[in-house]
Amino acid sequence: MLSERMRHLTPYTAGEQPRDRSYIKLNTNENPYPPTGKVARFLKRIDPDMLRLYPDPNMTRLRQVIAEREGLAPENVFAGNGSDEVLSFCFYAFFDSVRFPQLTYSFYPVYCDFYGISKTTVPMKPDLGIDLEAMVSRERQDPVIVANPNSPTGMYLEKAEIEKFLHRYNQESIVIVDEAYIDFGGETCAGLINTHKNLVVVRTLSKSHSLAGARLGYALAGKPLIDALFVVKDSFNSYPVDTLAQEIGVRALTDCAPNRRNIEKIIATREWTAGKLAEMGWSVKPSRSNFLFCSMPGRDGFFVYSELKKRGILVRYFDKDRLRDSVRISIGTRKQMQSLLTAVQVIAREPT
Amino acid sequence: MLSERMRHLTPYTAGEQPRDRSYIKLNTNENPYPPTGKVARFLKRIDPDMLRLYPDPNMTRLRQVIAEREGLAPENVFAGNGSDEVLSFCFYAFFDSVRFPQLTYSFYPVYCDFYGISKTTVPMKPDLGIDLEAMVSRERQDPVIVANPNSPTGMYLEKAEIEKFLHRYNQESIVIVDEAYIDFGGETCAGLINTHKNLVVVRTLSKSHSLAGARLGYALAGKPLIDALFVVKDSFNSYPVDTLAQEIGVRALTDCAPNRRNIEKIIATREWTAGKLAEMGWSVKPSRSNFLFCSMPGRDGFFVYSELKKRGILVRYFDKDRLRDSVRISIGTRKQMQSLLTAVQVIAREPT
């Protein structure tokens, strides 16, 4: 009874989201700090009557606030139900075929199968960095998507490298830079959309603004590309960003200083944790994100994942070539990371 | 720079959603009453920290509550970001081709174009009712979708008629009954999913539960079909129903008596308004929904729409064959409908 297209689907597997809240949850890159004061104050005075009417389908105020934050115009902004939905709409709108790094956000190949997009994966550098040189396809100049910082490694491409790539690349082929983690120490490419009409920058409020539960993401690009994303939205669901999410987004994005402080704490905790793990002999990838991709000496990733889970700590393990020796650990509070380090010392004493 | 598939899109045009709140808004079938007490009380005590984590991707509690309400099991329930998203996922999962009535929810042909589904529209009965007899395609027995009550007419098919149709139809071809308006006086087909493995019933909380702004819809069907909808969701966006929407839905669906009272008021106001319009010589379709499809003697729908809009009242006009002589008027409060009737009397005196 299912459609033909169902034969081609292999759904994305998200990290575990146990309803049991006793875990120290370091597996899906959530922010350990609650949303900031403006969001909290808004939540205290919601008028229930606002839910009676449909949301603003143009997300006018939210897009204004995003535009102001990024130094762009509202016509350069599209918002969606998490950056997952924004990415999904981008794949629909921009890709008949696409190239992306072999090791990256594992939703990209899922979108390809969902829409029947042909995909080419590009091998990583020996250190698991993105090989931008190899991303260039001289013959076909397919559209491209890169995550920067990349997941699950946390590794970062300098803005200058991406700019050089954009200059070399076919100006008619879309380049998406997925900046889900850019706020944790990277430099955004958002400003480049004015000079590169083929560039789309995708962001999320899930991590940097402690709003994974509110589902808010956005895309920045030239007006013709944003218009195309609206056509896609209006062919799928006129109002994917609900009224409360729009209002919450406006508050979060205008509460800059407290968010900045949370991010700085996370960066400091990341560097502290990375240092401690390195002291214990772990190999840790240089990260500009809110997670660390790292491996324990003499142990594989599944062992670390399983032993930590037994001890009430969830981290993420990827059962994939070149990733099996490692785990991805989200950065929690200093106290949570201390618990992680203690557990790590305990499991290091387990017999091999 | 756009994908090939963008050539085939004609997006859905939603009813106007002006930010100017001074209009009496009777154009998109919103509920005139605020969400009920349980929702209001929940909104007063939201813990901001709950937004930090991703929502429950399985929507466990929400689906339990829906299942209890419908007398089904949670495995028979899928929930999404409004019934628009639920319908979109259904079209993806179940249709290579589909038949639907010529005059119905105008998002159906949009979904078809979005996913490349071939569509056949079936002519209406002379009174604009759905011709179930003509929906049967002896040769191909394509999947079918009908809205019951239908939009924009509000006309209703008895459950017994749909049951008879299901018995006659190919048990391998999906039949979707879109019950967005069923709570306003119709009898649901939800119970038939146990005996008809090809039946999918789609519902929304937008209208009956005053939650258009929260974006909550659901599908009821046998487990294999629900599983397919989860595969589609997990290939598109793992968490389309955000945390607050899930929590709000749980409260709304367990606040039965107050919701029932709102619905009864709307039904009473509908009957009162229909009677008054008929007294003024209007032709009014029999409605089991929260709107009236009706025409003013000697005037076309665009005239009525435009003249009412000038007077601060928004109704919906459809620029389509057989619909142009009418407007669709959502049922507001008694006071709003009184304003409508007064305006209608005024515009009746305008020169033709």
XYZ file of C-alpha atoms in Angstrom:
704
model
C 0.000 0.000 0.000
C 3.056 2.254 0.148
C 4.261 4.494 -2.657
C 7.187 3.551 -4.892
C 9.338 6.256 -3.339
C 9.142 4.544 0.067
C 11.460 1.838 -1.282
C 14.381 4.217 -1.314
C 14.235 5.500 2.232
C 16.697 4.825 5.006
C 15.618 7.200 7.752
C 18.021 9.292 9.791
C 18.816 7.894 13.217
C 18.907 10.664 15.765
C 20.870 10.332 18.984
C 19.021 8.668 21.837
C 16.428 10.884 23.499
C 15.566 8.887 26.611
C 12.576 10.081 28.611
C 14.583 9.042 31.667
C 16.013 12.393 32.728
C 18.556 10.926 35.142
C 21.207 10.543 32.417
C 23.961 13.084 32.002
C 23.058 13.748 28.402
C 26.124 14.500 26.281
C 24.981 12.854 23.065
C 23.005 15.338 20.939
C 24.881 18.619 21.395
C 22.224 20.344 23.425
C 23.174 23.432 25.396
C 23.576 22.709 29.131
C 22.218 26.131 30.123
C 18.542 27.093 30.055
C 17.291 29.680 27.552
C 18.151 33.214 28.627
C 16.113 35.766 30.585
C 14.139 37.319 27.735
C 12.817 33.901 26.725
C 11.988 33.022 30.329
C 10.155 36.324 30.804
C 8.172 35.834 27.600
C 7.135 32.338 28.717
C 5.736 33.806 31.923
C 3.250 36.035 30.116
C 1.943 34.118 27.118
C -1.604 35.083 26.230
C -3.319 31.738 25.436
C -5.536 33.545 22.932
C -2.535 33.987 20.622
C -2.685 30.238 19.885
C -6.196 30.518 18.470
C -5.011 32.114 15.214
C -2.644 30.714 12.599
C 0.983 31.816 12.930
C 2.389 34.516 10.680
C 3.238 32.497 7.530
C 5.882 35.066 6.578
C 7.515 34.982 10.019
C 7.913 38.737 9.618
C 9.205 39.767 13.035
C 11.439 36.701 13.435
C 13.037 37.270 10.048
C 13.563 40.965 10.860
C 15.379 40.089 14.056
C 17.537 37.487 12.311
C 18.335 40.001 9.558
C 19.365 42.636 12.107
C 21.569 40.160 13.935
C 23.315 39.114 10.710
C 23.518 42.586 9.164
C 21.296 41.523 6.269
C 17.804 42.328 4.967
C 14.689 40.286 5.901
C 14.395 39.266 2.218
C 17.682 37.387 2.774
C 16.192 35.272 5.561
C 14.091 32.109 5.573
C 13.125 30.393 8.837
C 11.932 26.861 9.454
C 11.104 24.143 11.972
C 14.701 23.545 13.032
C 17.623 23.654 10.633
C 16.656 20.081 9.711
C 13.533 21.347 7.978
C 15.429 24.283 6.473
C 18.034 21.869 5.080
C 15.303 19.582 3.777
C 13.704 22.490 1.902
C 17.153 23.515 0.575
C 17.817 20.017 -0.770
C 14.425 20.088 -2.490
C 14.886 23.576 -3.937
C 18.529 23.521 -4.994
C 19.814 20.025 -5.655
C 19.331 17.600 -8.535
C 22.724 16.223 -7.541
C 25.067 17.225 -4.746
C 28.581 16.636 -3.412
C 29.408 16.509 0.258
C 32.207 15.186 2.474
C 32.156 11.485 3.265
C 32.041 12.099 7.010
C 29.549 14.770 7.907
C 26.016 15.278 9.190
C 24.360 11.981 8.375
C 21.034 13.576 7.453
C 22.484 14.785 4.099
C 22.340 11.378 2.372
C 18.876 10.819 3.889
C 17.525 13.998 2.265
C 19.058 12.849 -1.019
C 17.224 9.535 -0.887
C 14.028 11.265 0.235
C 13.920 13.498 -2.834
C 15.749 11.280 -5.323
C 18.859 13.487 -5.489
C 22.053 11.853 -6.771
C 24.897 12.201 -4.303
C 28.680 12.035 -4.460
C 30.706 11.810 -1.286
C 34.189 13.274 -1.237
C 36.925 11.570 0.828
C 38.222 13.328 3.926
C 41.792 14.485 4.451
C 43.930 12.020 6.442
C 43.220 14.019 9.634
C 39.414 13.777 8.960
C 39.270 17.441 7.896
C 37.129 18.466 4.908
C 39.135 18.393 1.669
C 37.808 21.522 -0.056
C 40.221 20.974 -2.940
C 38.608 17.607 -3.605
C 35.101 19.094 -3.300
C 35.645 20.917 -6.611
C 34.269 18.851 -9.455
C 35.825 20.278 -12.582
C 33.573 18.391 -14.964
C 30.133 18.889 -13.504
C 30.455 21.507 -10.812
C 27.613 19.989 -8.854
C 26.093 21.875 -5.964
C 27.927 21.342 -2.697
C 27.079 21.251 0.997
C 29.615 21.465 3.801
C 29.056 21.695 7.528
C 31.366 24.213 9.185
C 32.340 23.320 11.851
C 31.818 19.781 10.641
C 30.058 17.053 12.590
C 30.959 14.689 14.130
C 34.546 15.923 14.188
C 34.025 19.561 15.234
C 36.780 20.536 12.807
C 36.659 23.957 11.218
C 37.419 25.560 7.865
C 38.617 29.164 8.008
C 36.269 31.660 6.381
C 39.103 32.666 4.006
C 39.321 29.077 2.731
C 35.590 28.983 2.031
C 35.781 32.371 0.345
C 38.595 31.128 -1.888
C 36.537 28.064 -2.713
C 33.525 30.242 -3.599
C 35.663 32.341 -5.929
C 36.923 29.270 -7.761
C 33.572 27.526 -7.935
C 30.878 27.750 -10.598
C 28.798 30.785 -9.637
C 25.696 28.986 -10.926
C 26.077 26.020 -8.571
C 24.649 26.342 -5.096
C 27.059 26.094 -2.170
C 25.438 25.524 1.216
C 27.471 26.129 4.357
C 25.701 24.502 7.302
C 26.767 26.577 10.282
C 24.856 24.756 13.016
C 27.882 25.057 15.325
C 29.453 28.303 14.100
C 28.717 30.262 17.285
C 31.147 28.141 19.294
C 34.277 29.797 17.966
C 34.007 29.976 14.197
C 33.552 32.911 11.850
C 30.315 32.940 9.857
C 30.146 33.162 6.068
C 26.785 34.980 6.279
C 28.282 38.261 5.035
C 29.415 36.548 1.825
C 25.861 36.060 0.544
C 25.905 39.627 -0.803
C 28.822 38.884 -3.106
C 28.080 35.210 -3.820
C 24.588 34.729 -5.211
C 25.016 30.949 -5.076
C 25.783 30.805 -1.339
C 23.284 29.629 1.279
C 24.218 29.749 4.969
C 22.111 27.623 7.346
C 21.953 28.197 11.103
C 20.088 26.878 14.108
C 19.037 28.178 17.512
C 19.060 24.641 18.938
C 22.595 24.693 20.269
C 23.824 28.260 20.668
C 20.498 29.550 22.055
C 19.450 26.543 24.178
C 16.346 26.033 22.047
C 16.545 22.471 20.706
C 13.002 21.952 21.997
C 11.603 24.969 20.151
C 12.707 23.897 16.658
C 14.094 27.006 15.061
C 16.535 27.213 12.193
C 17.135 29.622 9.350
C 18.771 30.104 5.975
C 20.543 33.219 4.702
C 20.918 33.811 0.971
C 20.150 36.159 -1.911
C 16.478 37.003 -2.428
C 15.866 34.619 -5.384
C 17.021 31.655 -3.308
C 14.984 32.731 -0.272
C 11.937 33.166 -2.516
C 12.447 29.592 -3.737
C 12.488 28.321 -0.144
C 9.161 30.071 0.477
C 7.708 28.368 -2.603
C 8.849 25.022 -1.185
C 7.392 25.772 2.256
C 4.095 26.851 0.732
C 3.956 23.598 -1.220
C 4.539 21.533 1.923
C 3.045 23.264 4.985
C 2.147 26.958 5.086
C 2.977 27.433 8.754
C 5.783 25.136 9.954
C 7.057 27.615 12.559
C 4.361 27.911 15.187
C 3.406 31.124 16.974
C 5.265 30.409 20.223
C 8.412 29.317 18.385
C 8.418 32.577 16.405
C 7.977 34.637 19.568
C 10.604 32.656 21.459
C 13.068 33.052 18.597
C 12.615 36.829 18.619
C 13.404 36.957 22.351
C 16.386 34.607 22.152
C 18.013 36.410 19.246
C 17.746 39.796 20.928
C 19.213 38.529 24.203
C 22.769 38.669 22.934
C 24.924 39.221 26.011
C 23.528 36.372 28.144
C 23.711 33.984 25.191
C 27.265 35.102 24.552
C 28.130 34.347 28.186
C 26.671 30.825 27.918
C 28.642 30.215 24.751
C 31.848 31.457 26.357
C 31.333 29.124 29.294
C 30.814 26.221 26.884
C 33.967 27.104 24.947
C 35.981 27.340 28.188
C 34.578 23.991 29.382
C 35.369 22.447 25.997
C 38.996 23.546 26.147
C 39.314 22.424 29.760
C 37.768 19.002 28.971
C 39.906 18.563 25.863
C 43.014 19.322 27.931
C 42.050 16.819 30.619
C 41.297 14.085 28.077
C 44.590 14.743 26.310
C 46.378 14.443 29.671
C 44.788 10.993 30.001
C 46.227 10.027 26.662
C 43.068 10.510 24.596
C 43.286 11.708 21.035
C 41.018 14.748 20.674
C 40.161 16.519 17.405
C 40.533 20.296 17.493
C 36.949 21.533 17.950
C 35.216 24.821 17.218
C 31.859 23.339 18.179
C 30.064 22.405 21.405
C 31.354 18.837 21.290
C 34.585 16.871 21.187
C 35.315 13.990 18.864
C 37.847 11.872 20.645
C 39.180 8.394 21.224
C 40.418 6.580 24.279
C 43.810 4.904 23.995
C 43.439 1.207 23.229
C 39.615 1.208 23.303
C 37.083 1.543 20.550
C 34.186 3.976 20.536
C 31.520 1.395 21.222
C 33.283 0.323 24.406
C 33.490 3.892 25.639
C 29.880 4.610 24.688
C 28.583 1.434 26.387
C 30.641 1.770 29.552
C 29.673 5.412 29.975
C 26.013 4.592 29.375
C 26.142 1.966 32.143
C 27.344 4.771 34.383
C 24.521 7.106 33.447
C 26.373 9.187 30.865
C 25.171 9.293 27.265
C 27.648 10.095 24.502
C 27.330 9.408 20.784
C 28.952 6.532 18.932
C 28.957 6.287 15.117
C 29.122 2.808 13.629
C 30.923 3.973 10.488
C 34.344 3.498 8.910
C 36.991 5.830 10.404
C 34.607 6.844 13.200
C 34.435 3.581 15.154
C 37.450 4.288 17.315
C 35.914 7.472 18.676
C 32.929 8.968 20.453
C 31.376 12.397 20.181
C 30.926 14.077 23.553
C 28.722 17.160 23.840
C 29.983 19.869 26.167
C 27.835 20.101 29.282
C 28.368 22.109 32.422
C 31.754 22.001 34.116
C 30.225 19.710 36.738
C 28.843 17.313 34.125
C 32.223 17.179 32.408
C 33.872 16.490 35.742
C 31.516 13.508 36.143
C 32.441 12.404 32.633
C 36.155 12.598 33.412
C 35.698 10.630 36.610
C 33.781 7.931 34.729
C 36.429 7.894 32.031
C 39.097 7.221 34.648
C 37.032 4.371 36.038
C 36.420 2.690 32.693
C 40.109 3.020 31.812
C 40.709 0.450 34.566
C 38.229 -2.056 33.060
C 39.951 -5.121 31.618
C 40.299 -5.095 27.827
C 20.363 27.561 -9.727
C 17.117 25.837 -8.760
C 16.442 22.113 -9.021
C 14.406 20.624 -11.861
C 11.572 19.801 -9.474
C 11.030 23.507 -8.748
C 9.568 23.897 -12.256
C 6.466 21.974 -11.283
C 5.456 23.883 -8.182
C 2.445 26.106 -7.770
C 2.378 26.820 -4.043
C -0.770 26.745 -1.934
C -2.288 30.130 -1.243
C -3.471 30.324 2.344
C -6.182 32.747 3.402
C -4.996 36.211 4.314
C -3.285 36.438 7.703
C -3.064 40.178 8.229
C -0.943 41.376 11.142
C -3.578 44.097 11.549
C -5.683 42.601 14.334
C -8.574 45.026 13.896
C -10.281 42.824 11.291
C -13.123 40.518 12.226
C -11.350 37.473 10.877
C -13.779 34.953 9.380
C -11.572 33.689 6.557
C -9.435 30.767 7.774
C -11.779 28.803 10.027
C -10.040 29.603 13.281
C -11.921 29.030 16.519
C -13.237 32.291 18.014
C -12.682 31.083 21.594
C -9.297 30.902 23.311
C -7.749 27.526 24.174
C -9.347 25.999 27.267
C -8.283 26.161 30.919
C -5.825 23.271 31.006
C -3.838 24.825 28.171
C -3.937 28.251 29.814
C -2.767 26.793 33.139
C 0.080 24.911 31.452
C 1.232 28.097 29.706
C 1.464 29.842 33.092
C 4.023 27.396 34.450
C 6.364 26.463 31.606
C 9.853 25.651 32.814
C 12.155 27.389 30.282
C 14.715 24.630 30.810
C 12.457 22.176 28.963
C 13.289 23.995 25.723
C 16.998 23.211 26.072
C 16.558 19.560 25.059
C 15.227 18.119 21.827
C 11.529 17.190 21.838
C 10.460 13.577 22.190
C 10.815 12.336 18.586
C 8.219 9.626 19.251
C 5.712 12.090 20.746
C 4.933 9.362 23.263
C 2.628 11.164 25.671
C 0.797 13.100 22.949
C 0.141 9.936 20.966
C -1.070 8.151 24.116
C -3.567 10.898 24.799
C -4.794 10.912 21.200
C -5.114 7.119 21.299
C -7.157 7.268 24.502
C -9.436 9.926 23.059
C -10.055 7.897 19.900
C -10.261 4.497 21.596
C -7.214 3.253 19.710
C -3.642 2.221 20.542
C -0.667 4.635 20.398
C 0.756 2.527 17.559
C -2.264 3.678 15.528
C -1.335 7.340 15.947
C 1.071 9.640 14.127
C 1.318 13.343 14.993
C 2.765 16.202 12.998
C 3.220 19.943 12.606
C -0.421 20.653 11.765
C -2.551 18.364 9.641
C -0.896 20.041 6.636
C 2.390 18.339 7.478
C 0.602 15.088 8.314
C -1.163 15.199 4.935
C 2.107 16.009 3.186
C 3.763 12.953 4.755
C 0.711 10.831 3.806
C 0.925 11.925 0.169
C 4.625 11.019 0.165
C 4.124 7.664 1.857
C 0.963 6.397 0.188
C 0.395 7.939 -3.246
C 1.980 7.327 -6.617
C -1.329 8.479 -8.050
C -4.457 9.688 -6.298
C -8.102 10.604 -6.956
C -9.912 13.375 -5.143
C -12.995 15.510 -5.638
C -12.651 18.463 -7.991
C -13.693 20.952 -5.312
C -11.932 20.278 -2.044
C -8.991 21.423 0.067
C -6.759 23.112 -2.471
C -3.551 21.836 -0.852
C -4.167 18.332 -2.298
C -3.090 19.174 -5.873
C -0.141 21.150 -4.454
C 1.178 18.088 -2.585
C 0.791 16.099 -5.806
C 2.936 18.543 -7.754
C 5.433 18.738 -4.884
C 6.106 14.990 -4.930
C 5.339 14.262 -8.596
C 2.144 12.317 -7.857
C -0.315 11.935 -10.743
C -3.767 13.211 -9.831
C -7.281 12.683 -11.116
C -10.065 14.981 -9.986
C -13.578 13.619 -9.817
C -16.534 15.909 -10.688
C -18.868 16.992 -7.908
C -22.565 16.200 -7.712
C -24.815 18.980 -9.023
C -25.299 20.245 -5.437
C -21.454 20.394 -4.974
C -21.515 17.296 -2.728
C -18.795 14.651 -3.091
C -19.789 11.956 -5.608
C -18.480 8.841 -3.851
C -19.896 6.669 -6.635
C -17.718 8.502 -9.142
C -14.661 8.242 -6.845
C -14.507 4.515 -7.556
C -12.136 3.816 -10.419
C -12.957 0.335 -11.600
C -9.884 -0.007 -13.789
C -7.103 1.257 -11.572
C -8.482 1.628 -8.084
C -6.117 4.441 -7.301
C -5.731 5.668 -3.755
C -8.316 8.258 -2.781
C -8.523 11.244 -0.454
C -11.759 12.923 0.622
C -12.297 15.689 3.137
C -15.283 15.060 5.396
C -16.842 17.533 5.991
C -15.536 18.921 2.727
C -14.033 22.373 2.282
C -14.998 24.920 1.089
C -18.599 23.695 1.084
C -18.855 22.266 4.624
C -20.949 19.429 3.182
C -20.847 16.083 4.898
C -20.849 12.390 3.958
C -22.517 10.071 6.459
C -20.163 7.562 8.071
C -22.337 4.747 6.657
C -21.710 6.005 3.122
C -17.954 6.032 3.674
C -18.121 2.585 5.234
C -20.010 1.278 2.206
C -17.396 2.856 -0.040
C -14.591 1.201 1.939
C -16.267 -2.190 1.595
C -16.539 -1.815 -2.162
C -13.055 -0.413 -2.653
C -9.794 -2.234 -3.309
C -8.486 -3.141 0.146
C -4.932 -2.559 -1.120
C -5.553 1.061 -2.108
C -5.214 3.704 0.558
C -8.282 5.773 1.399
C -7.610 8.947 3.395
C -10.496 10.682 5.125
C -9.414 14.193 6.084
C -11.550 15.022 9.119
C -10.234 18.528 9.851
C -13.805 19.681 10.584
C -15.390 16.491 11.907
C -15.825 17.796 15.466
C -18.425 20.332 14.331
C -21.244 17.846 13.952
C -19.961 14.888 11.956
C -19.273 11.312 12.960
C -15.639 10.213 12.733
C -14.458 7.202 10.736
C -11.573 6.673 13.185
C -13.064 3.442 14.545
C -13.038 1.911 11.062
C -9.229 1.719 10.950
C -9.380 -1.573 12.859
C -11.419 -3.253 10.137
C -10.013 -1.375 7.123
C -6.245 -1.659 6.931
C -6.178 0.764 3.984
C -7.927 3.599 5.842
C -6.131 6.682 7.169
C -8.061 9.303 9.140
C -6.440 12.740 9.493
C -7.424 15.281 12.166
C -6.299 18.659 13.428
C -6.426 20.571 16.704
C -6.366 23.886 14.838
C -10.100 24.381 14.658
C -11.852 22.274 17.277
C -9.253 22.973 19.983
C -8.444 26.635 19.211
C -4.835 25.743 18.457
C -4.176 26.937 14.900
C -1.088 28.725 16.244
C 0.345 25.603 17.862
C 0.403 23.487 14.692
C -0.870 20.093 15.756
C -2.427 17.455 13.562
C -2.543 13.686 13.569
C -3.212 10.581 11.527
C -4.961 7.401 12.665
C -4.341 4.122 10.834
C -3.126 0.558 11.161
C 0.397 0.111 12.535
C 2.117 -0.562 9.172
C 0.841 2.750 7.789
C 1.780 4.660 10.947
C 5.246 3.093 10.817
C 5.578 4.344 7.244
C 4.709 7.878 8.357
C 7.467 7.694 10.976
C 9.926 6.618 8.287
C 8.902 9.653 6.242
C 9.222 12.005 9.215
C 12.637 10.606 10.074
C 13.747 11.180 6.505
C 12.596 14.805 6.588
C 12.939 16.253 10.108
C 13.274 14.120 13.231
C 11.385 16.525 15.502
C 8.700 18.496 13.653
C 6.428 18.751 16.731
C 8.206 20.937 19.231
C 8.182 20.393 22.989
C 5.622 23.081 23.825
C 3.283 21.943 21.037
C 3.401 18.379 22.383
C 2.657 19.546 25.921
C -0.108 21.888 24.770
C -1.707 19.117 22.727
C -1.782 16.805 25.749
C -3.597 19.474 27.797
C -6.048 20.403 25.056
C -7.032 16.822 24.286
C -7.700 16.010 27.924
C -9.839 19.113 28.453
C -12.884 17.584 26.813
C -15.867 19.301 28.428
C -14.741 22.915 27.896
C -13.772 22.140 24.300
C -17.136 20.484 23.772
C -18.852 23.630 25.076
C -16.927 25.840 22.646
C -17.840 23.534 19.785
C -21.505 23.552 20.772
C -21.513 27.337 20.856
C -19.975 27.399 17.376
C -22.550 24.936 16.053
C -25.383 26.995 17.548
C -23.941 30.197 16.083
C -23.550 28.490 12.711
C -27.179 27.435 12.631
C -28.328 30.862 13.784
C -26.180 32.613 11.133
C -27.297 30.232 8.396
C -30.910 30.925 9.300
C -30.418 34.692 9.240
C -28.616 34.559 5.884
C -31.372 32.360 4.439
C -33.935 34.894 5.660
C -32.069 37.533 3.653
C -32.386 35.376 0.570
C -28.863 33.922 0.620
C -28.254 30.411 -0.592
C -26.398 28.528 2.155
C -24.917 25.029 1.843
C -25.787 22.645 4.678
C -22.677 22.706 6.887
C -21.260 20.302 9.453
C -18.142 22.416 9.827
C -17.211 25.704 11.477
C -17.936 27.703 8.327
C -20.715 28.437 5.867
C -20.386 28.374 2.107
C -22.998 30.741 0.827
C -23.952 33.196 -1.866
C -25.737 36.520 -1.819
C -28.637 36.898 -4.209
C -27.575 38.702 -7.377
C -23.969 39.271 -6.301
C -20.826 37.288 -6.920
C -18.413 36.135 -4.247
C -15.718 38.647 -5.076
C -18.149 41.524 -4.549
C -19.181 40.176 -1.152
C -15.565 39.495 -0.143
C -14.383 42.963 -1.227
C -17.264 44.904 0.294
C -16.954 43.053 3.598
C -13.199 43.596 3.650
C -13.725 47.365 3.200
C -15.890 47.149 6.304
C -13.255 45.327 8.339
C -14.580 41.784 7.916
C -12.449 39.128 6.238
C -14.140 36.167 4.556
C -12.695 33.799 1.953
C -13.347 33.997 -1.768
C -12.246 31.240 -4.178
C -11.529 32.279 -7.757
C -12.517 28.904 -9.197
C -15.270 27.530 -11.434
C -18.497 26.861 -9.524
C -17.165 28.654 -6.433
C -17.103 32.231 -7.757
C -20.680 33.032 -6.807
C -20.015 32.254 -3.129
C -17.879 33.085 -0.140
C -16.787 30.915 2.760
C -17.516 32.487 6.121
C -15.924 31.059 9.271
C -18.136 30.963 12.342
C -16.977 33.491 14.924
C -18.637 34.566 18.140
C -22.313 35.483 18.088
C -21.277 39.145 18.287
C -18.921 38.824 15.317
C -21.646 37.132 13.283
C -24.056 39.911 14.234
C -21.504 42.404 12.837
C -21.273 40.308 9.700
C -25.055 40.257 9.267
C -25.246 44.024 9.756
C -22.518 44.540 7.140
C -24.278 42.147 4.787
C -27.460 44.223 5.060
C -25.496 47.368 4.257
C -23.745 45.948 1.205
C -27.049 44.565 -0.075
C -28.043 48.209 -0.609
C -24.930 48.982 -2.702
C -25.742 49.605 -6.387
C -25.029 46.624 -8.660
